[in-house]
């Protein structure tokens, strides 16, 4: 692997520091308690909220072809529909890909509440409003499926069976704690039978040399980008999900699935992207 590619993420870290360092210091100046170890996660969230104001736009622009193929394909049947749960919705860069006529509720899950004002505003631009119930904002983590279900219930959605028609994760499963367990419980308890789980994620590379560098940088990257890991095989975790049958045996959770790579991506890219659509039995 070329050293230039192995060290490419330093540019991102430099740019993130340029964007977010001073606004974060300003917050620390106002609230010095943020420097206590117990507050470091919050501090990281402040840094991330500022960074993603700029990075989120660039990343969305760079991903618009695979995102459109995944979320707004010409085959309307394959589009997100019904109750749509967007994991780590951030500042709202995904809501514009949704077909408003097919989506009854946009459930925007974003634990970093500093991102909520822009998320709310872009959701309104796309036709989703809290005032009429079509926008539901959640501030829990994706791993907290109990909180997701109780918030949906409080919004008048029946949770007797898994209620969500479509789960979307755009570069979020790289950040959630215990992603495999989180994916399994989202599929088991939250995703409806026949519902689709759609992902666009940077994942562990299939190339050993690239994967080595991803593992090497992961501890540093996770500090700079609020828990994000470069070395997660999220696409493999999705494929492996199983559900329990009535006789106690286990089988694949998927009726059908298709995954593909981001077209034209350099194999040596540390952010090696996988795209996929998985339909639950
Ligand atoms: C790399 S950003 C991607 C954001 C967005 N999906 C986009 O494409 O612009 C990851 C997002 O996941 C959020 N996040 C962090 N921990 C999370 C968790 N436990 N569950 C869900 N989202 C989380 C972060 O706050 C951040 O907004």
Short mmCIF file of C-alpha atoms and ligand atoms in Angstrom, two decimals:
data_model
loop_
_atom_site.label_atom_id
_atom_site.label_comp_id
_atom_site.label_asym_id
_atom_site.label_seq_id
_atom_site.Cartn_x
_atom_site.Cartn_y
_atom_site.Cartn_z
CA UNK A 1 0.00 0.00 0.00
CA UNK A 2 1.33 3.44 -0.90
CA UNK A 3 2.37 5.43 2.20
CA UNK A 4 0.51 8.42 0.78
CA UNK A 5 -2.74 6.42 1.04
CA UNK A 6 -1.87 4.94 4.44
CA UNK A 7 -1.44 8.47 5.87
CA UNK A 8 -4.29 10.08 3.93
CA UNK A 9 -6.49 10.50 6.99
CA UNK A 10 -4.13 13.10 8.46
CA UNK A 11 -5.60 15.61 6.00
CA UNK A 12 -9.05 14.95 7.47
CA UNK A 13 -7.75 15.34 11.02
CA UNK A 14 -5.99 18.60 10.10
CA UNK A 15 -9.15 19.99 8.45
CA UNK A 16 -11.33 18.85 11.39
CA UNK A 17 -8.97 20.68 13.77
CA UNK A 18 -9.13 23.82 11.63
CA UNK A 19 -12.93 23.72 11.68
CA UNK A 20 -13.71 22.63 15.21
CA UNK A 21 -10.76 23.43 17.49
CA UNK A 22 -11.59 27.07 18.27
CA UNK A 23 -15.39 26.61 18.60
CA UNK A 24 -14.68 23.70 21.00
CA UNK A 25 -12.20 25.77 23.03
CA UNK A 26 -14.84 28.51 23.21
CA UNK A 27 -17.27 26.01 24.78
CA UNK A 28 -14.58 24.88 27.24
CA UNK A 29 -13.94 28.52 28.14
CA UNK A 30 -17.63 28.92 28.96
CA UNK A 31 -17.84 25.55 30.79
CA UNK A 32 -14.41 24.49 32.11
CA UNK A 33 -16.04 21.40 33.67
CA UNK A 34 -15.96 19.89 30.16
CA UNK A 35 -12.29 19.12 30.78
CA UNK A 36 -13.11 16.59 33.51
CA UNK A 37 -12.58 13.00 32.27
CA UNK A 38 -16.26 12.24 32.92
CA UNK A 39 -17.16 14.97 30.36
CA UNK A 40 -14.77 13.92 27.57
CA UNK A 41 -17.50 12.16 25.58
CA UNK A 42 -19.53 15.38 25.67
CA UNK A 43 -16.49 17.36 24.60
CA UNK A 44 -15.96 14.95 21.73
CA UNK A 45 -19.62 15.46 20.77
CA UNK A 46 -19.12 19.24 20.65
CA UNK A 47 -16.06 18.81 18.44
CA UNK A 48 -17.96 16.39 16.19
CA UNK A 49 -21.02 18.65 15.86
CA UNK A 50 -18.79 21.47 14.58
CA UNK A 51 -16.72 19.19 12.36
CA UNK A 52 -19.76 17.56 10.79
CA UNK A 53 -21.30 20.93 9.89
CA UNK A 54 -18.63 21.08 7.19
CA UNK A 55 -17.66 17.41 6.70
CA UNK A 56 -21.29 16.30 6.51
CA UNK A 57 -21.84 18.46 3.42
CA UNK A 58 -18.69 17.19 1.67
CA UNK A 59 -19.33 13.57 2.60
CA UNK A 60 -22.90 13.78 1.34
CA UNK A 61 -21.75 15.35 -1.94
CA UNK A 62 -19.12 12.64 -2.35
CA UNK A 63 -21.69 9.93 -1.63
CA UNK A 64 -24.60 11.28 -3.63
CA UNK A 65 -24.43 8.61 -6.37
CA UNK A 66 -24.40 5.55 -4.06
CA UNK A 67 -26.88 7.21 -1.67
CA UNK A 68 -29.27 7.95 -4.52
CA UNK A 69 -28.95 4.40 -5.89
CA UNK A 70 -29.72 3.03 -2.41
CA UNK A 71 -32.40 5.47 -1.24
CA UNK A 72 -34.03 6.80 -4.41
CA UNK A 73 -33.73 3.97 -6.97
CA UNK A 74 -35.89 4.05 -10.11
CA UNK A 75 -37.68 0.93 -8.83
CA UNK A 76 -40.02 2.68 -6.40
CA UNK A 77 -40.72 -0.56 -4.51
CA UNK A 78 -37.12 -0.55 -3.29
CA UNK A 79 -37.27 2.95 -1.82
CA UNK A 80 -37.51 3.57 1.94
CA UNK A 81 -41.18 3.57 2.87
CA UNK A 82 -43.63 3.78 5.78
CA UNK A 83 -41.93 4.38 9.12
CA UNK A 84 -38.28 5.16 8.37
CA UNK A 85 -35.69 5.13 11.16
CA UNK A 86 -32.49 7.02 10.27
CA UNK A 87 -29.69 6.01 12.66
CA UNK A 88 -27.30 8.86 13.50
CA UNK A 89 -29.20 11.35 11.34
CA UNK A 90 -26.70 14.11 12.29
CA UNK A 91 -27.51 17.47 10.65
CA UNK A 92 -30.07 15.87 8.31
CA UNK A 93 -28.12 15.13 5.14
CA UNK A 94 -30.13 12.02 4.29
CA UNK A 95 -33.74 13.17 4.58
CA UNK A 96 -33.71 14.83 1.13
CA UNK A 97 -33.27 11.40 -0.53
CA UNK A 98 -36.60 10.18 0.83
CA UNK A 99 -39.71 10.01 -1.32
CA UNK A 100 -42.19 12.05 0.76
CA UNK A 101 -45.16 10.24 -0.80
CA UNK A 102 -43.89 6.86 0.38
CA UNK A 103 -42.69 7.80 3.88
CA UNK A 104 -45.32 8.32 6.58
CA UNK A 105 -42.91 9.01 9.48
CA UNK A 106 -39.29 10.08 9.46
CA UNK A 107 -37.76 8.95 12.76
CA UNK A 108 -34.51 10.86 13.07
CA UNK A 109 -32.34 9.28 15.77
CA UNK A 110 -29.43 11.49 16.76
CA UNK A 111 -27.86 11.33 20.26
CA UNK A 112 -25.84 14.51 19.68
CA UNK A 113 -28.53 17.08 20.44
CA UNK A 114 -26.30 19.93 19.21
CA UNK A 115 -27.17 18.64 15.74
CA UNK A 116 -30.92 18.75 16.29
CA UNK A 117 -31.67 22.33 15.13
CA UNK A 118 -30.25 21.78 11.61
CA UNK A 119 -31.71 18.27 11.48
CA UNK A 120 -35.14 19.67 12.31
CA UNK A 121 -34.79 22.41 9.72
CA UNK A 122 -33.67 20.10 6.85
CA UNK A 123 -36.43 17.64 7.79
CA UNK A 124 -39.00 20.45 7.47
CA UNK A 125 -37.58 21.38 4.06
CA UNK A 126 -38.20 17.76 3.03
CA UNK A 127 -41.79 17.92 4.31
CA UNK A 128 -41.48 16.27 7.74
CA UNK A 129 -42.74 18.19 10.80
CA UNK A 130 -42.98 17.41 14.48
CA UNK A 131 -46.23 19.43 14.61
CA UNK A 132 -48.11 16.86 12.46
CA UNK A 133 -46.22 13.82 13.82
CA UNK A 134 -44.46 13.00 10.54
CA UNK A 135 -41.10 13.87 12.14
CA UNK A 136 -40.08 12.06 15.33
CA UNK A 137 -36.76 13.16 16.82
CA UNK A 138 -34.97 10.73 19.15
CA UNK A 139 -31.88 11.50 21.20
CA UNK A 140 -31.06 7.97 22.37
CA UNK A 141 -28.38 5.75 20.84
CA UNK A 142 -29.18 3.13 18.19
CA UNK A 143 -28.28 0.45 20.75
CA UNK A 144 -31.11 1.53 23.03
CA UNK A 145 -33.90 -0.36 21.29
CA UNK A 146 -36.16 -0.14 24.37
CA UNK A 147 -36.02 3.68 24.24
CA UNK A 148 -36.67 3.64 20.47
CA UNK A 149 -39.75 1.45 20.89
CA UNK A 150 -41.14 3.39 23.84
CA UNK A 151 -40.73 6.69 21.96
CA UNK A 152 -42.56 5.24 18.95
CA UNK A 153 -45.32 3.98 21.23
CA UNK A 154 -45.58 7.43 22.84
CA UNK A 155 -45.98 8.84 19.31
CA UNK A 156 -49.02 6.61 18.77
CA UNK A 157 -47.31 3.84 16.75
CA UNK A 158 -48.20 0.28 17.76
CA UNK A 159 -45.19 -1.64 19.02
CA UNK A 160 -46.94 -4.98 19.61
CA UNK A 161 -44.86 -6.20 16.68
CA UNK A 162 -41.60 -4.67 15.37
CA UNK A 163 -42.95 -1.42 13.85
CA UNK A 164 -40.33 0.08 11.52
CA UNK A 165 -40.51 -0.46 7.74
CA UNK A 166 -37.06 0.83 6.87
CA UNK A 167 -33.88 1.32 8.88
CA UNK A 168 -31.21 3.48 7.28
CA UNK A 169 -27.62 3.77 8.48
CA UNK A 170 -25.36 6.16 6.62
CA UNK A 171 -21.90 5.95 8.20
CA UNK A 172 -23.29 5.49 11.70
CA UNK A 173 -22.76 1.82 12.54
CA UNK A 174 -19.05 2.68 12.56
CA UNK A 175 -19.78 4.70 15.71
CA UNK A 176 -22.35 2.77 17.75
CA UNK A 177 -21.02 0.71 20.65
CA UNK A 178 -21.17 -3.08 20.13
CA UNK A 179 -22.40 -2.81 16.54
CA UNK A 180 -23.09 -6.51 16.02
CA UNK A 181 -25.32 -6.73 19.09
CA UNK A 182 -27.01 -3.44 18.13
CA UNK A 183 -27.71 -4.62 14.57
CA UNK A 184 -29.11 -7.93 15.86
CA UNK A 185 -31.49 -6.27 18.29
CA UNK A 186 -32.60 -3.64 15.76
CA UNK A 187 -33.45 -6.40 13.28
CA UNK A 188 -35.15 -8.61 15.90
CA UNK A 189 -37.14 -5.98 17.83
CA UNK A 190 -37.50 -2.87 15.67
CA UNK A 191 -37.57 -3.89 11.97
CA UNK A 192 -40.88 -5.20 10.64
CA UNK A 193 -41.11 -8.50 8.82
CA UNK A 194 -40.66 -7.57 5.12
CA UNK A 195 -38.92 -4.34 6.15
CA UNK A 196 -35.54 -3.28 4.76
CA UNK A 197 -32.25 -2.38 6.45
CA UNK A 198 -30.22 -0.09 4.19
CA UNK A 199 -26.61 0.81 4.78
CA UNK A 200 -23.90 2.98 3.29
CA UNK A 201 -20.93 2.47 5.60
CA UNK A 202 -17.17 2.61 5.55
CA UNK A 203 -16.04 -0.90 6.50
CA UNK A 204 -13.00 -3.06 7.14
CA UNK A 205 -11.21 -3.56 3.83
CA UNK A 206 -10.98 -7.00 2.23
CA UNK A 207 -7.31 -6.23 1.56
CA UNK A 208 -5.01 -7.28 4.41
CA UNK A 209 -2.61 -4.34 3.97
CA UNK A 210 -5.40 -1.74 3.97
CA UNK A 211 -7.11 -3.48 6.91
CA UNK A 212 -3.80 -3.35 8.82
CA UNK A 213 -3.64 0.44 8.44
CA UNK A 214 -7.32 0.80 9.32
CA UNK A 215 -6.67 -1.11 12.58
CA UNK A 216 -3.51 0.92 13.19
CA UNK A 217 -5.28 4.28 12.94
CA UNK A 218 -8.57 3.22 14.58
CA UNK A 219 -7.62 4.27 18.18
CA UNK A 220 -6.58 7.77 17.04
CA UNK A 221 -9.48 8.24 14.62
CA UNK A 222 -12.00 7.24 17.28
CA UNK A 223 -10.80 10.12 19.50
CA UNK A 224 -10.97 12.71 16.72
CA UNK A 225 -14.35 11.54 15.37
CA UNK A 226 -16.52 10.85 18.41
CA UNK A 227 -16.11 7.08 18.65
CA UNK A 228 -16.04 6.29 14.91
CA UNK A 229 -14.00 3.11 14.13
CA UNK A 230 -12.27 2.51 10.80
CA UNK A 231 -12.00 -1.24 11.30
CA UNK A 232 -15.55 -2.53 11.54
CA UNK A 233 -16.83 -5.25 9.19
CA UNK A 234 -20.36 -3.80 9.33
CA UNK A 235 -21.38 -5.36 5.99
CA UNK A 236 -20.39 -8.80 7.31
CA UNK A 237 -22.31 -8.21 10.55
CA UNK A 238 -25.44 -7.43 8.53
CA UNK A 239 -25.15 -10.56 6.41
CA UNK A 240 -24.74 -12.73 9.54
CA UNK A 241 -27.92 -11.66 11.33
CA UNK A 242 -30.06 -14.60 12.38
CA UNK A 243 -33.55 -14.92 13.81
CA UNK A 244 -34.96 -17.66 15.98
CA UNK A 245 -37.51 -20.03 14.42
CA UNK A 246 -40.53 -21.41 16.27
CA UNK A 247 -38.71 -24.74 16.87
CA UNK A 248 -35.79 -22.93 18.57
CA UNK A 249 -33.35 -23.28 15.65
CA UNK A 250 -31.80 -20.23 14.03
CA UNK A 251 -31.83 -19.13 10.42
CA UNK A 252 -30.78 -16.13 8.38
CA UNK A 253 -32.93 -13.09 9.10
CA UNK A 254 -32.97 -12.15 5.42
CA UNK A 255 -35.48 -13.01 2.73
CA UNK A 256 -33.19 -11.29 0.24
CA UNK A 257 -30.17 -9.06 0.36
CA UNK A 258 -27.87 -7.30 -2.04
CA UNK A 259 -24.64 -5.54 -1.21
CA UNK A 260 -22.24 -3.73 -3.47
CA UNK A 261 -19.21 -1.46 -3.30
CA UNK A 262 -19.01 2.25 -3.98
CA UNK A 263 -18.26 2.53 -7.68
CA UNK A 264 -14.84 3.80 -8.67
CA UNK A 265 -13.41 3.74 -5.13
CA UNK A 266 -9.65 3.27 -4.86
CA UNK A 267 -8.93 -0.13 -3.28
CA UNK A 268 -6.36 1.53 -1.05
CA UNK A 269 -8.89 3.93 0.43
CA UNK A 270 -8.92 3.73 4.24
CA UNK A 271 -12.63 4.59 4.05
CA UNK A 272 -13.65 1.60 1.96
CA UNK A 273 -17.44 1.84 1.50
CA UNK A 274 -20.04 -0.88 1.34
CA UNK A 275 -23.64 -0.31 0.31
CA UNK A 276 -26.43 -2.79 0.98
CA UNK A 277 -30.14 -3.48 1.19
CA UNK A 278 -31.32 -6.37 3.38
CA UNK A 279 -34.97 -7.43 3.49
CA UNK A 280 -36.22 -9.22 6.62
CA UNK A 281 -38.15 -12.51 6.36
C1 LIG B 1 -20.22 10.04 10.77
S1 LIG B 1 -21.66 10.71 11.41
C2 LIG B 1 -22.79 10.33 10.10
C3 LIG B 1 -23.99 11.17 10.16
C4 LIG B 1 -25.06 11.06 9.10
N1 LIG B 1 -25.63 9.74 8.99
C5 LIG B 1 -24.57 11.60 7.79
O1 LIG B 1 -24.49 10.81 6.83
O2 LIG B 1 -24.31 12.79 7.69
C6 LIG B 1 -22.14 9.55 12.69
C7 LIG B 1 -23.34 10.01 13.50
O3 LIG B 1 -23.68 8.99 14.44
C8 LIG B 1 -24.07 9.62 15.65
N2 LIG B 1 -23.93 8.66 16.75
C9 LIG B 1 -22.96 8.59 17.69
N3 LIG B 1 -23.21 7.59 18.53
C10 LIG B 1 -24.37 7.01 18.13
C11 LIG B 1 -25.16 5.93 18.63
N4 LIG B 1 -24.80 5.25 19.70
N5 LIG B 1 -26.30 5.64 17.96
C12 LIG B 1 -26.66 6.33 16.86
N6 LIG B 1 -25.95 7.36 16.36
C13 LIG B 1 -24.83 7.69 16.98
C14 LIG B 1 -23.13 10.81 15.76
O4 LIG B 1 -23.63 11.78 16.66
C15 LIG B 1 -23.08 11.28 14.31
O5 LIG B 1 -24.09 12.19 14.03
#
